[in-house]
Amino acid sequence: MELVYPPVVGLAKTLFRVLDLKIEVEGGEHIPSSGGAVLASNHSSYLDFIFCGLGAQPSKRLVRFMAKKSVFDHTVSGPLMRGMKHIPVDRKAGTAAFRAATDALRNGEIVGVFPEATISESFTIKGLKSGAARMAQDAGVPLIPMAVWGPHRLWTKGRKKELTKRHVPVLIKIGEALHVPEGATPEAATALLKERLSGLLDAVQRAYPEKPAGDDDRWWLPAHLGGTAPLPPAAAPSAAAPSDVPTV
């Protein structure tokens, strides 16, 4: 029985209504109504996990996110994270988190990951860790790409929080599932995932209904769309080792 997760979802939805956030979900039908799946999203905001979870609501699914162990150790967030059955990641013992995630997938859960591992300050897709593809392959479940755009205007790395900002559009676009064949390399699957994520992110960025209010407001757009966000790094990081799993 889920005693913690549904009330938290209800509270989040109430706050969204109070702030009049303009949330649109496209592609919700790609999330299975039952069975395990890895939900892999871009990462541009500290709030992404909330909206990724919201994207699964049309299918009435709850997403178990992989998150840093320190979040579980906190006196406030810890009980909530454990109550919602999220998965702690201790980077010194990442194999245990990988095993816990694959067990959850085999038990029919949806596991949420951010393969970029950290927030992309360029608001483009960074080099991806291979953990998401490896988990989907090991558990024999689909890998579902998702792009979220808009929450970074409320809270992102290097910017002041504006959690009470009203009327902000949030676009959530979910792509068709990728099925990683047993013999495929994690690197090949991860390269395909990056291609799909890049396409989804570009689509929601170009469809976004608001433009910057002026030059000082161009920070939230990537450089290739006329924004002042930093350019993406020239070199992508190498694929993840088994102990380096993607987390919130």
PDB file of C-alpha atoms in Angstrom:
ATOM      1  CA  MET A   1       0.000   0.000   0.000  1.00  0.00           C
ATOM      2  CA  GLU A   2       1.266   3.459  -0.943  1.00  0.00           C
ATOM      3  CA  LEU A   3       0.826   5.694   2.112  1.00  0.00           C
ATOM      4  CA  VAL A   4       3.320   8.460   1.308  1.00  0.00           C
ATOM      5  CA  TYR A   5       3.604   8.867  -2.466  1.00  0.00           C
ATOM      6  CA  PRO A   6      -0.065   9.711  -3.348  1.00  0.00           C
ATOM      7  CA  PRO A   7      -0.354  12.541  -0.774  1.00  0.00           C
ATOM      8  CA  VAL A   8       2.967  13.994  -1.978  1.00  0.00           C
ATOM      9  CA  VAL A   9       1.704  13.911  -5.576  1.00  0.00           C
ATOM     10  CA  GLY A  10      -1.540  15.556  -4.478  1.00  0.00           C
ATOM     11  CA  LEU A  11       0.347  18.316  -2.666  1.00  0.00           C
ATOM     12  CA  ALA A  12       2.554  18.953  -5.699  1.00  0.00           C
ATOM     13  CA  LYS A  13      -0.475  19.233  -7.974  1.00  0.00           C
ATOM     14  CA  THR A  14      -2.097  21.682  -5.569  1.00  0.00           C
ATOM     15  CA  LEU A  15       1.024  23.858  -5.560  1.00  0.00           C
ATOM     16  CA  PHE A  16       1.130  23.764  -9.365  1.00  0.00           C
ATOM     17  CA  ARG A  17      -2.476  24.998  -9.487  1.00  0.00           C
ATOM     18  CA  VAL A  18      -1.747  27.782  -6.982  1.00  0.00           C
ATOM     19  CA  LEU A  19       1.212  28.924  -9.086  1.00  0.00           C
ATOM     20  CA  ASP A  20      -0.838  28.456 -12.267  1.00  0.00           C
ATOM     21  CA  LEU A  21       1.971  26.562 -13.955  1.00  0.00           C
ATOM     22  CA  LYS A  22       1.058  25.815 -17.570  1.00  0.00           C
ATOM     23  CA  ILE A  23       1.942  22.111 -17.675  1.00  0.00           C
ATOM     24  CA  GLU A  24       1.552  20.089 -20.860  1.00  0.00           C
ATOM     25  CA  VAL A  25       2.316  16.368 -21.133  1.00  0.00           C
ATOM     26  CA  GLU A  26       2.744  14.828 -24.579  1.00  0.00           C
ATOM     27  CA  GLY A  27       3.409  11.158 -25.229  1.00  0.00           C
ATOM     28  CA  GLY A  28       2.061   9.793 -21.948  1.00  0.00           C
ATOM     29  CA  GLU A  29       0.821   6.746 -23.842  1.00  0.00           C
ATOM     30  CA  HIS A  30       4.434   5.596 -24.201  1.00  0.00           C
ATOM     31  CA  ILE A  31       4.622   4.815 -20.485  1.00  0.00           C
ATOM     32  CA  PRO A  32       3.293   1.273 -19.914  1.00  0.00           C
ATOM     33  CA  SER A  33       0.332   0.866 -17.590  1.00  0.00           C
ATOM     34  CA  SER A  34       2.049  -2.132 -15.995  1.00  0.00           C
ATOM     35  CA  GLY A  35       5.465  -3.746 -15.881  1.00  0.00           C
ATOM     36  CA  GLY A  36       8.939  -2.380 -15.410  1.00  0.00           C
ATOM     37  CA  ALA A  37      10.571   0.397 -17.423  1.00  0.00           C
ATOM     38  CA  VAL A  38      13.487   2.804 -17.147  1.00  0.00           C
ATOM     39  CA  LEU A  39      12.409   6.426 -17.538  1.00  0.00           C
ATOM     40  CA  ALA A  40      15.410   8.494 -18.677  1.00  0.00           C
ATOM     41  CA  SER A  41      15.152  12.296 -18.722  1.00  0.00           C
ATOM     42  CA  ASN A  42      17.287  15.306 -19.482  1.00  0.00           C
ATOM     43  CA  HIS A  43      18.420  17.304 -16.447  1.00  0.00           C
ATOM     44  CA  SER A  44      18.255  21.106 -16.395  1.00  0.00           C
ATOM     45  CA  SER A  45      16.590  21.808 -13.031  1.00  0.00           C
ATOM     46  CA  TYR A  46      16.645  20.663  -9.421  1.00  0.00           C
ATOM     47  CA  LEU A  47      12.887  20.147  -9.813  1.00  0.00           C
ATOM     48  CA  ASP A  48      13.052  17.798 -12.797  1.00  0.00           C
ATOM     49  CA  PHE A  49      12.207  14.677 -10.811  1.00  0.00           C
ATOM     50  CA  ILE A  50       8.860  16.185  -9.768  1.00  0.00           C
ATOM     51  CA  PHE A  51       7.823  16.827 -13.349  1.00  0.00           C
ATOM     52  CA  CYS A  52       9.207  13.515 -14.605  1.00  0.00           C
ATOM     53  CA  GLY A  53       6.983  11.811 -12.072  1.00  0.00           C
ATOM     54  CA  LEU A  54       4.076  13.943 -13.230  1.00  0.00           C
ATOM     55  CA  GLY A  55       4.644  12.735 -16.787  1.00  0.00           C
ATOM     56  CA  ALA A  56       3.835   9.186 -15.641  1.00  0.00           C
ATOM     57  CA  GLN A  57       0.537  10.193 -14.055  1.00  0.00           C
ATOM     58  CA  PRO A  58      -1.615   9.642 -17.199  1.00  0.00           C
ATOM     59  CA  SER A  59      -0.631   5.963 -16.979  1.00  0.00           C
ATOM     60  CA  LYS A  60      -1.291   6.001 -13.224  1.00  0.00           C
ATOM     61  CA  ARG A  61       2.290   4.958 -12.503  1.00  0.00           C
ATOM     62  CA  LEU A  62       4.585   5.992  -9.667  1.00  0.00           C
ATOM     63  CA  VAL A  63       8.247   6.475 -10.536  1.00  0.00           C
ATOM     64  CA  ARG A  64      11.006   5.299  -8.186  1.00  0.00           C
ATOM     65  CA  PHE A  65      13.917   7.684  -8.663  1.00  0.00           C
ATOM     66  CA  MET A  66      17.565   6.951  -8.043  1.00  0.00           C
ATOM     67  CA  ALA A  67      18.919   9.695  -5.796  1.00  0.00           C
ATOM     68  CA  LYS A  68      22.055  10.507  -3.842  1.00  0.00           C
ATOM     69  CA  LYS A  69      22.308   8.801  -0.477  1.00  0.00           C
ATOM     70  CA  SER A  70      22.701  12.199   1.220  1.00  0.00           C
ATOM     71  CA  VAL A  71      19.086  13.008   0.336  1.00  0.00           C
ATOM     72  CA  PHE A  72      17.993   9.912   2.262  1.00  0.00           C
ATOM     73  CA  ASP A  73      20.172  10.885   5.223  1.00  0.00           C
ATOM     74  CA  HIS A  74      18.414  14.264   5.621  1.00  0.00           C
ATOM     75  CA  THR A  75      15.997  14.477   8.551  1.00  0.00           C
ATOM     76  CA  VAL A  76      13.170  15.905   6.432  1.00  0.00           C
ATOM     77  CA  SER A  77      13.643  14.462   2.949  1.00  0.00           C
ATOM     78  CA  GLY A  78      14.908  11.077   4.147  1.00  0.00           C
ATOM     79  CA  PRO A  79      11.609   9.706   5.519  1.00  0.00           C
ATOM     80  CA  LEU A  80       9.761  10.997   2.454  1.00  0.00           C
ATOM     81  CA  MET A  81      12.230   9.406   0.036  1.00  0.00           C
ATOM     82  CA  ARG A  82      12.074   6.064   1.834  1.00  0.00           C
ATOM     83  CA  GLY A  83       8.285   6.272   2.073  1.00  0.00           C
ATOM     84  CA  MET A  84       8.051   6.811  -1.686  1.00  0.00           C
ATOM     85  CA  LYS A  85      10.397   3.824  -2.226  1.00  0.00           C
ATOM     86  CA  HIS A  86      13.017   5.785  -4.127  1.00  0.00           C
ATOM     87  CA  ILE A  87      16.431   4.175  -4.510  1.00  0.00           C
ATOM     88  CA  PRO A  88      19.492   5.551  -2.656  1.00  0.00           C
ATOM     89  CA  VAL A  89      22.810   5.720  -4.481  1.00  0.00           C
ATOM     90  CA  ASP A  90      26.054   5.624  -2.544  1.00  0.00           C
ATOM     91  CA  ARG A  91      28.729   6.423  -5.138  1.00  0.00           C
ATOM     92  CA  LYS A  92      31.261   4.452  -3.093  1.00  0.00           C
ATOM     93  CA  ALA A  93      29.055   1.361  -3.446  1.00  0.00           C
ATOM     94  CA  GLY A  94      27.205   1.947  -6.705  1.00  0.00           C
ATOM     95  CA  THR A  95      26.853  -1.752  -7.491  1.00  0.00           C
ATOM     96  CA  ALA A  96      24.327  -2.117  -4.656  1.00  0.00           C
ATOM     97  CA  ALA A  97      22.191   0.707  -6.096  1.00  0.00           C
ATOM     98  CA  PHE A  98      22.371  -0.839  -9.561  1.00  0.00           C
ATOM     99  CA  ARG A  99      21.208  -4.165  -8.141  1.00  0.00           C
ATOM    100  CA  ALA A 100      18.382  -2.526  -6.188  1.00  0.00           C
ATOM    101  CA  ALA A 101      17.223  -0.696  -9.323  1.00  0.00           C
ATOM    102  CA  THR A 102      17.257  -3.814 -11.513  1.00  0.00           C
ATOM    103  CA  ASP A 103      15.385  -5.746  -8.814  1.00  0.00           C
ATOM    104  CA  ALA A 104      12.742  -3.012  -8.758  1.00  0.00           C
ATOM    105  CA  LEU A 105      12.476  -3.149 -12.549  1.00  0.00           C
ATOM    106  CA  ARG A 106      12.031  -6.928 -12.525  1.00  0.00           C
ATOM    107  CA  ASN A 107       9.320  -6.460  -9.908  1.00  0.00           C
ATOM    108  CA  GLY A 108       7.385  -4.230 -12.297  1.00  0.00           C
ATOM    109  CA  GLU A 109       8.440  -0.783 -11.103  1.00  0.00           C
ATOM    110  CA  ILE A 110       9.299   2.256 -13.216  1.00  0.00           C
ATOM    111  CA  VAL A 111      12.736   3.553 -12.256  1.00  0.00           C
ATOM    112  CA  GLY A 112      13.588   7.175 -13.064  1.00  0.00           C
ATOM    113  CA  VAL A 113      17.143   8.225 -13.899  1.00  0.00           C
ATOM    114  CA  PHE A 114      18.976  11.280 -15.197  1.00  0.00           C
ATOM    115  CA  PRO A 115      21.709   9.808 -17.428  1.00  0.00           C
ATOM    116  CA  GLU A 116      23.580  13.120 -17.587  1.00  0.00           C
ATOM    117  CA  ALA A 117      24.141  12.609 -13.828  1.00  0.00           C
ATOM    118  CA  THR A 118      24.370  16.370 -13.167  1.00  0.00           C
ATOM    119  CA  ILE A 119      22.479  19.429 -14.362  1.00  0.00           C
ATOM    120  CA  SER A 120      23.393  20.583 -17.859  1.00  0.00           C
ATOM    121  CA  GLU A 121      24.199  24.281 -17.563  1.00  0.00           C
ATOM    122  CA  SER A 122      24.183  24.623 -21.348  1.00  0.00           C
ATOM    123  CA  PHE A 123      20.565  23.323 -21.465  1.00  0.00           C
ATOM    124  CA  THR A 124      21.618  20.782 -24.099  1.00  0.00           C
ATOM    125  CA  ILE A 125      22.138  17.053 -23.632  1.00  0.00           C
ATOM    126  CA  LYS A 126      25.541  16.320 -22.105  1.00  0.00           C
ATOM    127  CA  GLY A 127      27.452  13.079 -22.434  1.00  0.00           C
ATOM    128  CA  LEU A 128      25.374  10.290 -20.898  1.00  0.00           C
ATOM    129  CA  LYS A 129      26.320   7.661 -18.374  1.00  0.00           C
ATOM    130  CA  SER A 130      25.503   4.149 -19.566  1.00  0.00           C
ATOM    131  CA  GLY A 131      23.727   3.013 -16.394  1.00  0.00           C
ATOM    132  CA  ALA A 132      20.200   3.591 -17.724  1.00  0.00           C
ATOM    133  CA  ALA A 133      20.801   1.410 -20.802  1.00  0.00           C
ATOM    134  CA  ARG A 134      22.536  -1.289 -18.754  1.00  0.00           C
ATOM    135  CA  MET A 135      19.687  -1.447 -16.245  1.00  0.00           C
ATOM    136  CA  ALA A 136      17.065  -1.731 -18.991  1.00  0.00           C
ATOM    137  CA  GLN A 137      19.093  -4.448 -20.702  1.00  0.00           C
ATOM    138  CA  ASP A 138      19.783  -6.447 -17.533  1.00  0.00           C
ATOM    139  CA  ALA A 139      16.143  -6.332 -16.404  1.00  0.00           C
ATOM    140  CA  GLY A 140      14.723  -6.871 -19.896  1.00  0.00           C
ATOM    141  CA  VAL A 141      12.520  -3.761 -19.761  1.00  0.00           C
ATOM    142  CA  PRO A 142      11.987  -0.815 -22.139  1.00  0.00           C
ATOM    143  CA  LEU A 143      14.045   2.369 -21.937  1.00  0.00           C
ATOM    144  CA  ILE A 144      11.792   5.409 -22.274  1.00  0.00           C
ATOM    145  CA  PRO A 145      13.270   8.837 -23.143  1.00  0.00           C
ATOM    146  CA  MET A 146      11.695  12.003 -21.761  1.00  0.00           C
ATOM    147  CA  ALA A 147      12.398  15.723 -22.073  1.00  0.00           C
ATOM    148  CA  VAL A 148      11.298  18.334 -19.541  1.00  0.00           C
ATOM    149  CA  TRP A 149      11.582  22.047 -20.265  1.00  0.00           C
ATOM    150  CA  GLY A 150      10.568  24.980 -18.083  1.00  0.00           C
ATOM    151  CA  PRO A 151      11.333  24.063 -14.441  1.00  0.00           C
ATOM    152  CA  HIS A 152      14.863  25.468 -14.836  1.00  0.00           C
ATOM    153  CA  ARG A 153      13.262  28.919 -14.809  1.00  0.00           C
ATOM    154  CA  LEU A 154      12.230  28.194 -11.206  1.00  0.00           C
ATOM    155  CA  TRP A 155      15.421  26.605  -9.904  1.00  0.00           C
ATOM    156  CA  THR A 156      18.613  25.570 -11.647  1.00  0.00           C
ATOM    157  CA  LYS A 157      22.319  25.496 -10.985  1.00  0.00           C
ATOM    158  CA  GLY A 158      23.969  28.879 -10.539  1.00  0.00           C
ATOM    159  CA  ARG A 159      20.703  30.853 -10.403  1.00  0.00           C
ATOM    160  CA  LYS A 160      18.621  32.167  -7.541  1.00  0.00           C
ATOM    161  CA  LYS A 161      15.575  30.077  -6.688  1.00  0.00           C
ATOM    162  CA  GLU A 162      12.244  31.512  -7.807  1.00  0.00           C
ATOM    163  CA  LEU A 163       9.916  28.832  -6.494  1.00  0.00           C
ATOM    164  CA  THR A 164       6.965  31.208  -6.231  1.00  0.00           C
ATOM    165  CA  LYS A 165       7.202  32.393  -9.846  1.00  0.00           C
ATOM    166  CA  ARG A 166       3.754  32.117 -11.432  1.00  0.00           C
ATOM    167  CA  HIS A 167       2.389  31.176 -14.855  1.00  0.00           C
ATOM    168  CA  VAL A 168       5.576  29.403 -15.998  1.00  0.00           C
ATOM    169  CA  PRO A 169       4.969  26.969 -18.889  1.00  0.00           C
ATOM    170  CA  VAL A 170       6.343  23.450 -18.390  1.00  0.00           C
ATOM    171  CA  LEU A 171       6.502  21.099 -21.362  1.00  0.00           C
ATOM    172  CA  ILE A 172       6.956  17.348 -20.826  1.00  0.00           C
ATOM    173  CA  LYS A 173       7.488  15.214 -23.930  1.00  0.00           C
ATOM    174  CA  ILE A 174       7.817  11.431 -23.711  1.00  0.00           C
ATOM    175  CA  GLY A 175       9.219   9.466 -26.614  1.00  0.00           C
ATOM    176  CA  GLU A 176       8.693   5.940 -27.873  1.00  0.00           C
ATOM    177  CA  ALA A 177      10.330   3.215 -25.830  1.00  0.00           C
ATOM    178  CA  LEU A 178      13.707   1.830 -26.821  1.00  0.00           C
ATOM    179  CA  HIS A 179      14.149  -1.921 -26.449  1.00  0.00           C
ATOM    180  CA  VAL A 180      17.790  -2.770 -25.812  1.00  0.00           C
ATOM    181  CA  PRO A 181      18.589  -6.183 -27.373  1.00  0.00           C
ATOM    182  CA  GLU A 182      20.440  -8.675 -25.196  1.00  0.00           C
ATOM    183  CA  GLY A 183      23.522  -8.593 -27.422  1.00  0.00           C
ATOM    184  CA  ALA A 184      23.700  -4.808 -27.866  1.00  0.00           C
ATOM    185  CA  THR A 185      26.515  -2.892 -26.211  1.00  0.00           C
ATOM    186  CA  PRO A 186      25.522  -0.383 -23.527  1.00  0.00           C
ATOM    187  CA  GLU A 187      27.541   2.237 -25.416  1.00  0.00           C
ATOM    188  CA  ALA A 188      25.490   1.795 -28.591  1.00  0.00           C
ATOM    189  CA  ALA A 189      22.215   1.918 -26.661  1.00  0.00           C
ATOM    190  CA  THR A 190      23.386   5.006 -24.785  1.00  0.00           C
ATOM    191  CA  ALA A 191      24.320   6.747 -28.044  1.00  0.00           C
ATOM    192  CA  LEU A 192      20.815   6.072 -29.372  1.00  0.00           C
ATOM    193  CA  LEU A 193      19.293   7.317 -26.113  1.00  0.00           C
ATOM    194  CA  LYS A 194      21.280  10.545 -26.397  1.00  0.00           C
ATOM    195  CA  GLU A 195      20.026  11.025 -29.964  1.00  0.00           C
ATOM    196  CA  ARG A 196      16.412  10.519 -28.855  1.00  0.00           C
ATOM    197  CA  LEU A 197      16.777  12.815 -25.833  1.00  0.00           C
ATOM    198  CA  SER A 198      18.383  15.524 -27.969  1.00  0.00           C
ATOM    199  CA  GLY A 199      15.489  15.353 -30.433  1.00  0.00           C
ATOM    200  CA  LEU A 200      12.848  15.511 -27.714  1.00  0.00           C
ATOM    201  CA  LEU A 201      14.576  18.392 -25.942  1.00  0.00           C
ATOM    202  CA  ASP A 202      14.951  20.380 -29.159  1.00  0.00           C
ATOM    203  CA  ALA A 203      11.253  19.833 -29.899  1.00  0.00           C
ATOM    204  CA  VAL A 204      10.041  21.184 -26.534  1.00  0.00           C
ATOM    205  CA  GLN A 205      12.498  24.082 -26.610  1.00  0.00           C
ATOM    206  CA  ARG A 206      11.265  25.194 -30.029  1.00  0.00           C
ATOM    207  CA  ALA A 207       7.601  24.668 -29.061  1.00  0.00           C
ATOM    208  CA  TYR A 208       7.915  26.594 -25.797  1.00  0.00           C
ATOM    209  CA  PRO A 209       5.191  29.279 -25.743  1.00  0.00           C
ATOM    210  CA  GLU A 210       7.231  32.039 -24.051  1.00  0.00           C
ATOM    211  CA  LYS A 211      10.250  34.049 -25.112  1.00  0.00           C
ATOM    212  CA  PRO A 212      12.741  35.945 -22.926  1.00  0.00           C
ATOM    213  CA  ALA A 213      11.427  39.296 -21.720  1.00  0.00           C
ATOM    214  CA  GLY A 214      14.679  41.024 -22.689  1.00  0.00           C
ATOM    215  CA  ASP A 215      18.437  40.568 -22.924  1.00  0.00           C
ATOM    216  CA  ASP A 216      18.747  40.014 -19.171  1.00  0.00           C
ATOM    217  CA  ASP A 217      16.198  37.203 -19.416  1.00  0.00           C
ATOM    218  CA  ARG A 218      17.945  35.226 -22.157  1.00  0.00           C
ATOM    219  CA  TRP A 219      19.856  33.138 -19.607  1.00  0.00           C
ATOM    220  CA  TRP A 220      17.286  30.324 -19.723  1.00  0.00           C
ATOM    221  CA  LEU A 221      17.732  29.633 -23.436  1.00  0.00           C
ATOM    222  CA  PRO A 222      20.600  27.558 -24.900  1.00  0.00           C
ATOM    223  CA  ALA A 223      23.118  29.429 -27.033  1.00  0.00           C
ATOM    224  CA  HIS A 224      22.008  27.824 -30.303  1.00  0.00           C
ATOM    225  CA  LEU A 225      18.511  29.276 -29.779  1.00  0.00           C
ATOM    226  CA  GLY A 226      19.794  32.773 -29.073  1.00  0.00           C
ATOM    227  CA  GLY A 227      20.195  32.432 -25.326  1.00  0.00           C
ATOM    228  CA  THR A 228      23.120  33.275 -23.077  1.00  0.00           C
ATOM    229  CA  ALA A 229      23.495  29.844 -21.429  1.00  0.00           C
ATOM    230  CA  PRO A 230      27.088  28.552 -21.548  1.00  0.00           C
ATOM    231  CA  LEU A 231      28.146  26.604 -24.614  1.00  0.00           C
ATOM    232  CA  PRO A 232      28.173  22.807 -24.142  1.00  0.00           C
ATOM    233  CA  PRO A 233      31.503  21.177 -23.295  1.00  0.00           C
ATOM    234  CA  ALA A 234      33.535  20.153 -26.305  1.00  0.00           C
ATOM    235  CA  ALA A 235      34.208  16.639 -25.030  1.00  0.00           C
ATOM    236  CA  ALA A 236      31.635  14.248 -23.614  1.00  0.00           C
ATOM    237  CA  PRO A 237      32.520  12.080 -20.592  1.00  0.00           C
ATOM    238  CA  SER A 238      33.180   8.403 -21.073  1.00  0.00           C
ATOM    239  CA  ALA A 239      30.497   5.792 -20.438  1.00  0.00           C
ATOM    240  CA  ALA A 240      29.805   4.927 -16.831  1.00  0.00           C
ATOM    241  CA  ALA A 241      31.482   2.124 -15.000  1.00  0.00           C
ATOM    242  CA  PRO A 242      29.195  -0.319 -13.142  1.00  0.00           C
ATOM    243  CA  SER A 243      29.647   1.639  -9.903  1.00  0.00           C
ATOM    244  CA  ASP A 244      28.712   4.961 -11.489  1.00  0.00           C
ATOM    245  CA  VAL A 245      24.950   4.987 -11.900  1.00  0.00           C
ATOM    246  CA  PRO A 246      22.923   8.028 -12.952  1.00  0.00           C
ATOM    247  CA  THR A 247      21.066   9.749 -10.133  1.00  0.00           C
ATOM    248  CA  VAL A 248      18.832  12.679  -9.406  1.00  0.00           C
TER     249      VAL A 248
END
